[in-house]
Tab-separated table of C-alpha atoms and ligand atoms in Angstrom:
chain	number	residue	atom	x	y	z
A	1455	MET	CA	0.000	0.000	0.000
A	1456	SER	CA	1.395	3.394	-0.919
A	1457	THR	CA	1.830	5.910	1.891
A	1458	HIS	CA	0.432	9.334	1.112
A	1459	GLU	CA	2.321	12.197	2.601
A	1460	PHE	CA	-0.720	14.463	2.450
A	1461	ASP	CA	-4.369	13.898	3.234
A	1462	ILE	CA	-5.379	16.680	0.866
A	1463	ILE	CA	-3.693	18.500	-2.004
A	1464	VAL	CA	-5.308	21.822	-2.907
A	1465	ILE	CA	-4.624	23.261	-6.363
A	1466	GLY	CA	-4.762	27.067	-6.235
A	1467	ALA	CA	-4.503	29.353	-3.202
A	1468	GLY	CA	-7.178	31.743	-4.459
A	1469	VAL	CA	-10.458	32.532	-2.725
A	1470	ALA	CA	-11.720	28.928	-2.832
A	1471	GLY	CA	-8.521	26.923	-2.294
A	1472	GLY	CA	-7.075	29.319	0.273
A	1473	VAL	CA	-10.200	29.562	2.417
A	1474	PHE	CA	-10.865	25.821	2.131
A	1475	ALA	CA	-7.325	24.933	3.285
A	1476	ALA	CA	-7.410	27.493	6.116
A	1477	SER	CA	-10.693	26.056	7.384
A	1478	GLN	CA	-9.430	22.461	7.766
A	1479	PRO	CA	-8.663	21.001	11.196
A	1480	ALA	CA	-5.053	21.017	12.450
A	1481	SER	CA	-4.921	17.219	12.163
A	1482	THR	CA	-5.344	17.272	8.354
A	1483	ARG	CA	-2.049	17.321	6.440
A	1484	ILE	CA	-2.449	19.602	3.445
A	1485	LEU	CA	-0.310	20.652	0.502
A	1486	VAL	CA	-1.428	23.822	-1.289
A	1487	VAL	CA	0.132	24.464	-4.695
A	1488	GLU	CA	-0.299	27.999	-6.030
A	1489	ARG	CA	0.950	29.135	-9.431
A	1490	ASP	CA	1.760	32.695	-8.351
A	1491	LEU	CA	2.124	33.731	-4.730
A	1492	SER	CA	2.825	37.396	-5.489
A	1493	GLU	CA	0.147	39.969	-4.675
A	1494	GLN	CA	-1.889	40.767	-7.789
A	1495	GLU	CA	-4.282	43.594	-8.476
A	1496	ARG	CA	-7.386	41.828	-9.721
A	1497	ILE	CA	-10.823	43.194	-10.500
A	1498	ILE	CA	-12.536	39.998	-9.338
A	1499	GLY	CA	-13.886	39.142	-5.889
A	1500	GLU	CA	-13.861	42.624	-4.367
A	1501	LEU	CA	-17.386	43.001	-2.982
A	1502	MET	CA	-18.243	40.434	-0.356
A	1503	GLN	CA	-21.951	40.164	0.317
A	1504	PRO	CA	-23.268	39.816	3.912
A	1505	GLY	CA	-23.904	36.112	3.209
A	1506	GLY	CA	-20.204	35.697	2.394
A	1507	ILE	CA	-19.189	37.476	5.598
A	1508	GLN	CA	-21.557	35.290	7.590
A	1509	ALA	CA	-20.119	32.127	5.997
A	1510	LEU	CA	-16.552	33.314	6.641
A	1511	ASN	CA	-17.554	33.831	10.307
A	1512	GLU	CA	-18.929	30.297	10.428
A	1513	LEU	CA	-15.642	29.021	9.011
A	1514	GLY	CA	-13.842	30.850	11.849
A	1515	LEU	CA	-11.949	33.027	9.377
A	1516	SER	CA	-13.466	36.507	9.621
A	1517	HIS	CA	-10.072	37.829	10.824
A	1518	LEU	CA	-8.854	37.399	7.219
A	1519	LEU	CA	-10.764	40.593	6.419
A	1520	GLU	CA	-8.797	42.605	8.968
A	1521	GLY	CA	-5.842	44.917	8.345
A	1522	ILE	CA	-6.535	45.409	4.634
A	1523	ASP	CA	-8.425	48.711	4.842
A	1524	ALA	CA	-11.616	46.941	3.703
A	1525	GLN	CA	-14.686	49.191	3.513
A	1526	GLU	CA	-18.174	48.647	4.881
A	1527	VAL	CA	-21.005	48.355	2.382
A	1528	ASN	CA	-24.497	48.973	3.794
A	1529	GLY	CA	-26.548	48.249	0.696
A	1530	TYR	CA	-27.060	49.600	-2.807
A	1531	ASN	CA	-27.684	52.946	-4.406
A	1532	LEU	CA	-29.608	52.363	-7.639
A	1533	ILE	CA	-29.241	54.996	-10.331
A	1534	LYS	CA	-31.191	55.381	-13.578
A	1535	GLY	CA	-30.819	58.779	-15.239
A	1536	ASN	CA	-31.855	61.410	-12.716
A	1537	GLU	CA	-33.660	58.931	-10.504
A	1538	ARG	CA	-31.861	57.287	-7.629
A	1539	PHE	CA	-32.644	55.575	-4.335
A	1540	THR	CA	-30.888	53.447	-1.741
A	1541	ILE	CA	-31.766	50.049	-0.315
A	1542	ASN	CA	-30.161	48.861	2.915
A	1543	TYR	CA	-29.246	45.272	3.568
A	1544	ASP	CA	-31.747	43.999	6.145
A	1545	GLU	CA	-28.852	42.370	7.946
A	1546	VAL	CA	-27.243	45.733	8.792
A	1547	GLN	CA	-29.521	45.930	11.866
A	1548	LYS	CA	-28.017	42.628	13.025
A	1549	GLY	CA	-24.495	43.971	12.525
A	1550	ILE	CA	-23.793	42.073	9.285
A	1551	LYS	CA	-22.791	44.287	6.376
A	1552	GLY	CA	-21.133	43.761	3.054
A	1553	ILE	CA	-17.464	44.557	2.557
A	1554	GLY	CA	-15.518	46.099	-0.310
A	1555	LEU	CA	-11.863	45.059	-0.492
A	1556	ARG	CA	-8.850	44.585	-2.722
A	1557	ASN	CA	-8.797	40.971	-3.803
A	1558	GLY	CA	-4.979	40.852	-3.826
A	1559	LYS	CA	-4.784	42.039	-0.198
A	1560	PHE	CA	-7.423	39.509	0.867
A	1561	LEU	CA	-5.499	36.688	-0.840
A	1562	THR	CA	-2.269	37.836	0.833
A	1563	ASN	CA	-4.011	37.580	4.228
A	1564	ILE	CA	-5.268	34.098	3.353
A	1565	ARG	CA	-1.808	32.939	2.253
A	1566	LYS	CA	-0.152	34.362	5.388
A	1567	GLU	CA	-2.649	32.329	7.397
A	1568	LEU	CA	-1.738	29.165	5.447
A	1569	GLU	CA	1.981	29.781	6.063
A	1570	GLN	CA	1.373	29.968	9.809
A	1571	ARG	CA	-0.394	26.605	10.007
A	1572	GLU	CA	1.856	23.676	10.910
A	1573	ASN	CA	-0.340	21.178	9.084
A	1574	ILE	CA	-0.229	23.148	5.818
A	1575	THR	CA	2.590	23.315	3.283
A	1576	LEU	CA	2.155	26.163	0.799
A	1577	VAL	CA	4.350	26.054	-2.300
A	1578	GLN	CA	4.602	28.044	-5.495
A	1579	GLY	CA	4.211	25.811	-8.523
A	1580	ASN	CA	2.146	25.464	-11.665
A	1581	VAL	CA	0.147	22.242	-11.532
A	1582	SER	CA	0.634	20.705	-14.949
A	1583	GLN	CA	-1.108	17.419	-14.397
A	1584	ILE	CA	-3.551	15.639	-12.140
A	1585	LEU	CA	-2.204	12.132	-11.554
A	1586	GLU	CA	-4.495	9.189	-12.049
A	1587	ASN	CA	-4.268	5.492	-11.331
A	1588	ASN	CA	-7.092	2.991	-11.889
A	1589	ASN	CA	-9.689	5.741	-12.359
A	1590	THR	CA	-8.635	7.351	-9.099
A	1591	ILE	CA	-6.912	10.722	-8.707
A	1592	ILE	CA	-3.840	10.123	-6.588
A	1593	GLY	CA	-2.018	13.459	-6.662
A	1594	VAL	CA	-0.522	16.162	-8.854
A	1595	SER	CA	2.608	17.108	-10.757
A	1596	TYR	CA	3.688	20.715	-10.598
A	1597	VAL	CA	6.435	22.744	-12.181
A	1598	GLN	CA	8.516	24.887	-9.840
A	1599	GLU	CA	9.998	28.284	-10.688
A	1600	ASP	CA	13.363	26.686	-11.577
A	1601	GLY	CA	11.630	24.459	-14.150
A	1602	THR	CA	11.846	21.204	-12.202
A	1603	THR	CA	8.743	19.045	-11.914
A	1604	ILE	CA	7.624	17.542	-8.626
A	1605	SER	CA	4.930	14.932	-8.031
A	1606	GLN	CA	3.045	14.753	-4.753
A	1607	PHE	CA	0.385	12.328	-3.592
A	1608	SER	CA	-2.701	12.553	-1.435
A	1609	LYS	CA	-5.973	10.827	-0.677
A	1610	LEU	CA	-8.022	13.788	-1.871
A	1611	THR	CA	-7.201	16.478	-4.437
A	1612	ILE	CA	-9.308	19.636	-4.349
A	1613	VAL	CA	-9.126	21.461	-7.671
A	1614	CYS	CA	-9.543	25.231	-7.217
A	1615	ASP	CA	-7.738	26.641	-10.241
A	1616	GLY	CA	-10.333	29.360	-10.750
A	1617	PRO	CA	-12.452	30.748	-13.587
A	1618	MET	CA	-9.912	29.944	-16.324
A	1619	SER	CA	-9.382	26.415	-14.994
A	1620	VAL	CA	-7.674	24.024	-17.382
A	1621	LEU	CA	-7.748	21.147	-14.917
A	1622	ARG	CA	-11.542	20.929	-14.601
A	1623	ASP	CA	-11.970	19.107	-17.949
A	1624	LYS	CA	-11.085	15.769	-16.455
A	1625	LEU	CA	-13.553	16.205	-13.619
A	1626	SER	CA	-16.617	17.847	-15.118
A	1627	LYS	CA	-18.701	18.528	-18.170
A	1628	VAL	CA	-17.620	22.046	-19.046
A	1629	ASN	CA	-20.374	24.226	-20.542
A	1630	LYS	CA	-18.822	27.630	-19.977
A	1631	LYS	CA	-20.489	30.691	-21.579
A	1632	VAL	CA	-19.099	34.218	-21.664
A	1633	THR	CA	-22.100	36.522	-21.164
A	1634	SER	CA	-20.161	39.774	-21.118
A	1635	TYR	CA	-16.896	41.364	-19.991
A	1636	PHE	CA	-16.190	43.694	-17.095
A	1637	MET	CA	-13.753	46.542	-17.644
A	1638	GLY	CA	-12.317	47.822	-14.380
A	1639	LEU	CA	-10.618	50.990	-13.146
A	1640	VAL	CA	-10.035	52.547	-9.728
A	1641	LEU	CA	-11.780	55.873	-9.039
A	1642	LYS	CA	-10.123	58.152	-6.502
A	1643	ASP	CA	-11.214	61.365	-4.718
A	1644	LEU	CA	-14.911	60.677	-5.225
A	1645	GLU	CA	-17.345	62.700	-3.133
A	1646	LEU	CA	-20.447	60.521	-2.989
A	1647	GLU	CA	-23.685	61.146	-1.143
A	1648	PHE	CA	-23.707	57.488	-0.069
A	1649	PRO	CA	-20.039	56.536	0.219
A	1650	SER	CA	-20.618	53.203	1.981
A	1651	TYR	CA	-22.891	51.723	-0.687
A	1652	GLY	CA	-22.535	49.733	-3.847
A	1653	HIS	CA	-23.764	51.837	-6.768
A	1654	MET	CA	-25.605	50.073	-9.561
A	1655	ILE	CA	-25.978	52.398	-12.533
A	1656	VAL	CA	-28.535	51.136	-15.032
A	1657	THR	CA	-28.996	54.315	-17.079
A	1658	GLY	CA	-27.539	52.990	-20.327
A	1659	ASP	CA	-27.602	49.750	-22.304
A	1660	PHE	CA	-24.959	48.204	-20.057
A	1661	PRO	CA	-24.828	48.196	-16.231
A	1662	ILE	CA	-22.010	49.867	-14.296
A	1663	LEU	CA	-21.003	49.067	-10.720
A	1664	VAL	CA	-19.112	51.364	-8.356
A	1665	TYR	CA	-18.176	50.327	-4.812
A	1666	PRO	CA	-15.524	51.200	-2.227
A	1667	ILE	CA	-12.444	48.945	-2.039
A	1668	HIS	CA	-10.192	50.948	0.283
A	1669	THR	CA	-9.938	54.434	1.768
A	1670	ASN	CA	-10.554	57.012	-0.942
A	1671	ALA	CA	-10.776	54.389	-3.706
A	1672	TYR	CA	-13.744	52.895	-5.533
A	1673	ARG	CA	-13.787	50.106	-8.072
A	1674	ILE	CA	-15.740	50.868	-11.222
A	1675	LEU	CA	-16.785	47.875	-13.323
A	1676	ILE	CA	-18.246	48.674	-16.729
A	1677	ASP	CA	-20.117	45.892	-18.457
A	1678	TYR	CA	-19.369	45.126	-22.103
A	1679	PRO	CA	-22.166	42.826	-23.306
A	1680	GLY	CA	-21.583	39.826	-25.563
A	1681	GLY	CA	-19.053	37.071	-25.948
A	1682	LYS	CA	-16.321	39.119	-27.661
A	1683	ALA	CA	-13.694	40.936	-25.611
A	1684	PRO	CA	-13.690	44.744	-25.925
A	1685	LYS	CA	-10.916	46.230	-28.052
A	1686	MET	CA	-8.468	48.300	-26.071
A	1687	GLY	CA	-6.935	50.415	-28.849
A	1688	LYS	CA	-6.780	54.215	-28.582
A	1689	GLU	CA	-9.927	54.815	-30.648
A	1690	SER	CA	-11.943	52.196	-28.785
A	1691	ILE	CA	-10.958	53.728	-25.454
A	1692	GLU	CA	-12.018	57.180	-26.678
A	1693	ARG	CA	-15.397	55.743	-27.718
A	1694	LEU	CA	-15.754	53.998	-24.367
A	1695	LYS	CA	-14.976	57.258	-22.593
A	1696	GLU	CA	-17.743	59.055	-24.516
A	1697	ASP	CA	-20.275	56.271	-23.951
A	1698	VAL	CA	-19.600	56.035	-20.222
A	1699	VAL	CA	-19.564	59.798	-19.623
A	1700	LYS	CA	-23.075	59.965	-21.146
A	1701	ILE	CA	-24.496	57.677	-18.470
A	1702	LEU	CA	-22.254	58.159	-15.440
A	1703	PRO	CA	-23.611	60.352	-12.602
A	1704	GLU	CA	-21.998	63.774	-12.786
A	1705	GLU	CA	-20.090	63.449	-9.510
A	1706	MET	CA	-18.239	60.383	-10.845
A	1707	ILE	CA	-17.154	61.810	-14.205
A	1708	PRO	CA	-13.927	63.682	-13.220
A	1709	ALA	CA	-12.553	60.651	-11.337
A	1710	PHE	CA	-13.481	58.366	-14.242
A	1711	LEU	CA	-11.780	60.589	-16.838
A	1712	LYS	CA	-8.652	60.808	-14.687
A	1713	ALA	CA	-8.563	57.047	-14.164
A	1714	ILE	CA	-9.077	56.156	-17.830
A	1715	ASP	CA	-6.292	58.555	-18.857
A	1716	GLU	CA	-3.838	57.341	-16.234
A	1717	GLU	CA	-4.420	53.616	-15.672
A	1718	PRO	CA	-4.598	50.608	-17.950
A	1719	ILE	CA	-8.128	49.192	-18.074
A	1720	LYS	CA	-8.333	45.690	-16.634
A	1721	VAL	CA	-10.668	43.363	-18.516
A	1722	MET	CA	-12.188	40.082	-17.321
A	1723	PRO	CA	-14.723	37.764	-18.970
A	1724	ASN	CA	-17.969	37.191	-17.080
A	1725	HIS	CA	-18.839	33.521	-17.308
A	1726	SER	CA	-21.798	31.478	-16.408
A	1727	MET	CA	-21.191	27.781	-15.965
A	1728	LYS	CA	-23.446	25.163	-14.486
A	1729	GLY	CA	-21.800	22.952	-11.846
A	1730	GLN	CA	-21.665	19.581	-13.569
A	1731	ALA	CA	-19.004	17.463	-11.930
A	1732	PHE	CA	-18.287	13.840	-12.847
A	1733	ARG	CA	-17.517	11.625	-9.938
A	1734	MET	CA	-13.875	10.715	-10.040
A	1735	LYS	CA	-12.483	8.970	-6.983
A	1736	GLY	CA	-9.978	11.019	-5.012
A	1737	ALA	CA	-10.882	14.478	-6.337
A	1738	ALA	CA	-13.399	17.298	-6.103
A	1739	LEU	CA	-13.846	20.686	-7.739
A	1740	LEU	CA	-14.474	23.834	-5.708
A	1741	GLY	CA	-14.991	27.520	-6.535
A	1742	ASP	CA	-15.090	28.887	-10.075
A	1743	SER	CA	-13.542	25.724	-11.493
A	1744	LEU	CA	-16.860	24.041	-10.606
A	1745	ASN	CA	-19.584	26.662	-11.011
A	1746	MET	CA	-19.828	30.295	-12.191
A	1747	ARG	CA	-22.537	32.942	-12.406
A	1748	HIS	CA	-22.589	36.541	-13.711
A	1749	PRO	CA	-20.664	38.745	-11.233
A	1750	LEU	CA	-23.171	41.647	-11.380
A	1751	THR	CA	-24.549	40.671	-7.961
A	1752	GLY	CA	-21.145	39.913	-6.383
A	1753	GLY	CA	-22.231	36.399	-5.433
A	1754	GLY	CA	-19.155	34.315	-6.358
A	1755	MET	CA	-17.326	34.359	-3.030
A	1756	THR	CA	-20.563	33.796	-1.088
A	1757	ALA	CA	-21.354	30.754	-3.253
A	1758	THR	CA	-17.788	29.463	-2.820
A	1759	PHE	CA	-17.875	29.778	0.987
A	1760	SER	CA	-21.250	28.071	1.036
A	1761	ASP	CA	-19.695	25.158	-0.904
A	1762	ILE	CA	-16.784	25.050	1.541
A	1763	LEU	CA	-19.208	24.813	4.482
A	1764	CYS	CA	-20.994	21.975	2.707
A	1765	LEU	CA	-17.763	20.093	1.882
A	1766	ASN	CA	-16.349	20.628	5.376
A	1767	GLY	CA	-19.565	19.236	6.857
A	1768	GLN	CA	-19.038	16.052	4.853
A	1769	LEU	CA	-15.314	15.782	5.652
A	1770	ALA	CA	-15.744	16.397	9.401
A	1771	GLY	CA	-13.978	13.693	11.401
A	1772	ILE	CA	-13.196	11.616	8.318
A	1773	ASP	CA	-10.402	9.048	8.239
A	1774	PHE	CA	-8.528	9.858	5.017
A	1775	GLN	CA	-7.342	6.253	4.793
A	1776	ASN	CA	-10.942	5.101	4.443
A	1777	GLU	CA	-11.460	5.506	0.706
A	1778	THR	CA	-15.091	4.399	0.774
A	1779	LYS	CA	-16.064	7.002	3.357
A	1780	LEU	CA	-14.056	9.659	1.547
A	1781	GLU	CA	-15.777	8.832	-1.705
A	1782	TYR	CA	-19.164	8.977	0.026
A	1783	ALA	CA	-18.323	12.389	1.548
A	1784	VAL	CA	-17.413	13.894	-1.834
A	1785	ASN	CA	-20.560	12.432	-3.381
A	1786	GLU	CA	-22.693	13.978	-0.659
A	1787	TYR	CA	-20.977	17.331	-1.191
A	1788	TYR	CA	-21.837	17.275	-4.890
A	1789	THR	CA	-25.394	16.156	-4.166
A	1790	ASN	CA	-26.139	18.716	-1.458
A	1791	ARG	CA	-24.190	21.845	-2.441
A	1792	GLY	CA	-26.703	22.968	-5.066
A	1793	LYS	CA	-29.562	23.950	-2.817
A	1794	ASP	CA	-27.522	26.666	-1.120
A	1795	VAL	CA	-26.043	28.241	-4.247
A	1796	GLU	CA	-28.918	27.885	-6.740
A	1797	THR	CA	-30.650	31.041	-5.509
A	1798	ILE	CA	-27.429	33.069	-5.846
A	1799	ASN	CA	-26.893	31.694	-9.363
A	1800	ILE	CA	-30.478	32.266	-10.520
A	1801	LEU	CA	-30.562	35.852	-9.265
A	1802	ALA	CA	-27.152	36.722	-10.746
A	1803	ASN	CA	-27.892	35.380	-14.216
A	1804	ALA	CA	-31.502	36.623	-14.297
A	1805	LEU	CA	-30.797	40.141	-12.996
A	1806	TYR	CA	-28.069	40.630	-15.585
A	1807	LYS	CA	-30.558	39.755	-18.341
A	1808	VAL	CA	-33.244	41.998	-16.796
A	1809	PHE	CA	-30.839	44.947	-16.849
A	1810	THR	CA	-30.119	44.442	-20.524
A	1811	ASN	CA	-33.845	44.478	-21.475
A	1812	ASP	CA	-35.246	48.044	-21.430
A	1813	GLU	CA	-38.814	47.247	-20.391
A	1814	LEU	CA	-37.864	44.767	-17.697
A	1815	LYS	CA	-35.154	47.084	-16.396
A	1816	GLU	CA	-37.745	49.864	-16.138
A	1817	ALA	CA	-40.169	47.546	-14.324
A	1818	CYS	CA	-37.469	46.280	-11.958
A	1819	PHE	CA	-36.312	49.797	-11.089
A	1820	GLU	CA	-39.909	50.892	-10.429
A	1821	TYR	CA	-40.553	47.820	-8.255
A	1822	LEU	CA	-37.446	48.248	-6.108
A	1823	GLN	CA	-38.067	51.991	-5.810
A	1824	LYS	CA	-41.363	51.275	-4.021
A	1825	GLY	CA	-39.288	50.390	-0.969
A	1826	GLY	CA	-40.399	48.173	1.911
A	1827	GLU	CA	-40.520	44.455	1.204
A	1828	GLN	CA	-40.271	45.057	-2.561
A	1829	ALA	CA	-36.779	46.451	-2.002
A	1830	THR	CA	-35.400	44.628	1.025
A	1831	GLY	CA	-36.853	41.260	-0.093
A	1832	PRO	CA	-34.851	41.034	-3.348
A	1833	LEU	CA	-31.789	42.542	-1.612
A	1834	SER	CA	-31.940	39.849	1.080
A	1835	ILE	CA	-31.519	37.316	-1.763
A	1836	LEU	CA	-28.719	39.289	-3.380
A	1837	SER	CA	-26.972	39.536	-0.002
A	1838	GLY	CA	-26.723	35.740	0.024
A	1839	ILE	CA	-28.467	35.464	3.406
A	1840	ASN	CA	-31.921	34.515	2.121
A	1841	LYS	CA	-31.636	31.349	0.019
A	1842	ASN	CA	-35.338	30.820	-0.553
A	1843	LYS	CA	-35.877	30.160	-4.272
A	1844	LYS	CA	-39.672	30.519	-4.077
A	1845	PHE	CA	-39.245	33.948	-2.503
A	1846	LEU	CA	-36.929	34.975	-5.347
A	1847	LEU	CA	-39.343	33.730	-8.017
A	1848	LYS	CA	-42.256	35.478	-6.304
A	1849	HIS	CA	-40.437	38.822	-6.523
A	1850	PHE	CA	-39.222	38.124	-10.056
A	1851	PHE	CA	-42.762	37.642	-11.357
A	1852	LYS	CA	-44.151	40.475	-9.243
A	1853	VAL	CA	-41.736	42.772	-11.093
A	1854	ALA	CA	-43.294	41.748	-14.403
A	1855	MET	CA	-46.874	41.711	-13.050
A	1856	GLN	CA	-46.867	44.726	-10.746
A	1857	HIS	CA	-49.595	46.472	-12.765
A	1858	PRO	CA	-52.238	43.788	-13.524
A	1859	ILE	CA	-54.432	46.589	-14.896
A	1860	HIS	CA	-51.962	46.874	-17.787
A	1861	PHE	CA	-53.305	43.581	-19.153
A	1862	ILE	CA	-56.358	45.710	-20.045
A	1863	THR	CA	-54.866	49.180	-20.615
A	1864	LYS	CA	-51.553	48.190	-22.281
A	1865	PRO	CA	-52.019	44.521	-23.196
A	1866	ALA	CA	-49.241	44.267	-25.802
A	1867	LYS	CA	-46.586	45.708	-23.490
A	1868	GLN	CA	-47.790	43.721	-20.486
A	1869	ILE	CA	-47.826	40.422	-22.378
A	1870	ARG	CA	-44.344	41.195	-23.732
A	1871	LEU	CA	-43.075	41.883	-20.205
A	1872	TYR	CA	-44.465	38.620	-18.920
A	1873	LYS	CA	-43.148	36.635	-21.889
A	1874	ASN	CA	-39.686	38.180	-21.616
A	1875	ALA	CA	-39.551	37.472	-17.878
A	1876	THR	CA	-40.434	33.828	-18.535
A	1877	ARG	CA	-37.999	33.637	-21.468
A	1878	ILE	CA	-35.182	34.884	-19.231
A	1879	LEU	CA	-35.991	32.640	-16.320
A	1880	ARG	CA	-36.760	29.333	-18.019
A	1881	PRO	CA	-33.239	28.455	-19.279
A	1882	ILE	CA	-31.658	29.696	-16.055
A	1883	LEU	CA	-33.935	27.491	-13.962
A	1884	LYS	CA	-33.236	24.606	-16.325
A	1885	ASP	CA	-29.500	25.094	-15.749
A	1886	GLU	CA	-30.096	25.025	-12.014
A	1887	GLU	CA	-32.392	22.019	-12.469
A	1888	VAL	CA	-35.353	23.699	-10.783
A	1889	SER	CA	-37.488	24.403	-13.883
A	1890	ALA	CA	-40.473	22.637	-12.317
A	1891	MET	CA	-40.928	25.801	-10.254
A	1892	ILE	CA	-42.525	27.769	-13.121
B	1152	FAD	C1	-15.016	40.493	-13.233
B	1152	FAD	C2	-15.415	39.697	-12.032
B	1152	FAD	C3	-15.788	40.353	-10.877
B	1152	FAD	C4	-16.167	39.615	-9.765
B	1152	FAD	N1	-16.566	40.286	-8.651
B	1152	FAD	C5	-16.986	39.595	-7.575
B	1152	FAD	C6	-17.413	40.274	-6.405
B	1152	FAD	O1	-17.405	41.500	-6.329
B	1152	FAD	N2	-17.826	39.523	-5.351
B	1152	FAD	C7	-17.829	38.151	-5.384
B	1152	FAD	O2	-18.214	37.518	-4.394
B	1152	FAD	N3	-17.415	37.495	-6.477
B	1152	FAD	C8	-16.990	38.173	-7.560
B	1152	FAD	N4	-16.550	37.503	-8.658
B	1152	FAD	C9	-16.445	36.037	-8.592
B	1152	FAD	C10	-15.265	35.645	-7.684
B	1152	FAD	O3	-14.134	36.383	-8.035
B	1152	FAD	C11	-14.979	34.160	-7.792
B	1152	FAD	O4	-16.164	33.443	-7.524
B	1152	FAD	C12	-13.897	33.712	-6.825
B	1152	FAD	O5	-12.729	34.470	-6.993
B	1152	FAD	C13	-13.610	32.244	-7.088
B	1152	FAD	O6	-12.486	31.835	-6.393
B	1152	FAD	P1	-11.541	30.708	-7.003
B	1152	FAD	O7	-10.618	30.341	-5.910
B	1152	FAD	O8	-12.319	29.672	-7.677
B	1152	FAD	O9	-10.715	31.460	-8.143
B	1152	FAD	P2	-9.469	32.426	-7.923
B	1152	FAD	O10	-9.715	33.309	-6.762
B	1152	FAD	O11	-9.198	33.043	-9.242
B	1152	FAD	O12	-8.275	31.457	-7.535
B	1152	FAD	C14	-7.723	30.517	-8.422
B	1152	FAD	C15	-6.264	30.333	-8.020
B	1152	FAD	O13	-5.734	29.203	-8.684
B	1152	FAD	C16	-4.419	29.509	-9.127
B	1152	FAD	N5	-4.120	28.602	-10.239
B	1152	FAD	C17	-4.703	28.574	-11.460
B	1152	FAD	N6	-4.179	27.576	-12.205
B	1152	FAD	C18	-3.252	26.964	-11.425
B	1152	FAD	C19	-2.365	25.870	-11.637
B	1152	FAD	N7	-2.340	25.200	-12.796
B	1152	FAD	N8	-1.535	25.518	-10.636
B	1152	FAD	C20	-1.539	26.179	-9.445
B	1152	FAD	N9	-2.356	27.222	-9.201
B	1152	FAD	C21	-3.208	27.607	-10.172
B	1152	FAD	C22	-4.502	30.978	-9.530
B	1152	FAD	O14	-3.228	31.580	-9.580
B	1152	FAD	C23	-5.397	31.536	-8.424
B	1152	FAD	O15	-4.657	31.979	-7.314
B	1152	FAD	C24	-16.163	38.204	-9.799
B	1152	FAD	C25	-15.793	37.541	-10.973
B	1152	FAD	C26	-15.432	38.280	-12.078
B	1152	FAD	C27	-15.056	37.561	-13.334
């Protein structure tokens, strides 16, 4: 019988792999292999919803958000032309807020934590291969900085190589779609009426997000719809400047113009990908390598932490030498994870489509603007705290049906609204395997 030096090998010390490894008990021997341990400036994973904070608390890791000048986020400020209103997260009264942060700083905190743990070995290396024997994953090969290749073995390999994963192919049916791209810049010296809020600007044909990431700095993410990456030549940037200035609130324009003239624009594809893992003994996928949704609602980290809680629940107290029990635990993780992340996925993918359809966008804005339950209800879903799918669907259809009288006074428009709402929702629910709900 071969002796495995590690119980678990984790590929990727990003949000998923890093937090998963840090949340394992001290008795579990773990190797974490990360391609690049340097601190990066990334435009992904910078707004953590209250549900993500709550999950991080449950994992005993909320201290990872400390010392990085992260900023409180109390809710959203919705802006359409001259109309604007704020919605607070319900959870703020209970002391749970959202947080805006720099992803690179958060990852540095996570990696420092891994380095301090005696049971964890963190190495820099590019995993080139997942090793297999008799239909079982038994470890990985990785290439070190000096070009040498090392193989390591474990009873369980957790693949967390992120949105651009190349290792997921062996472990899942990949049906990745690029819905749009986000172009990101940092806005400085902004004087906002609601500084501690996420701003969702839906004035134009493409949504724009603005939220605080550290003192005196806001991330702006500009959506570029479609599956083709935006061109970043001089002329294209000039056109982008003009288009964005037309729809950006006045108080944000000087900071935007300064940023676009001084910084390179960072571009990332926005994927949606159903979680469709194959069962392969000895391995599991976690994070964006398994499942992705549009990042408009900032739900990715919350979904990932929810998956970690589910997987940890299955691995609790497990004997890593007992392959049957280990296999059962991973199976249960794949079977049970869905119910906690489906609501996040449905909302993210549906809301993005709503905001790119003029009539539905109008209806959604009007509905949320009414305040009360119409505003805090949907936001409780977006926050990742409320995972009730029926509640989400109720609000979704109430948006389309908020004026039943329009079936008589404006029948064509009302029928179109209803049909478009159903057309948006049906394939998304099918992807999440809950289509029986409509
Ligand atoms: C534009 C954009 C904005 C987003 N904004 C938000 C947001 O505001 N809030 C939110 O909650 N979610 C957001 N998300 C989603 C969120 O970023 C992801 O859900 C989350 O980062 C997933 O974590 P991960 O660990 O799977 O991937 P990552 O955090 O990307 O980590 C993957 C890690 O694997 C490493 N790696 C890759 N290949 C290898 C290899 N072969 N060998 C070794 N290491 C490897 C990488 O270097 C990286 O460190 C956003 C996504 C996008 C695209």
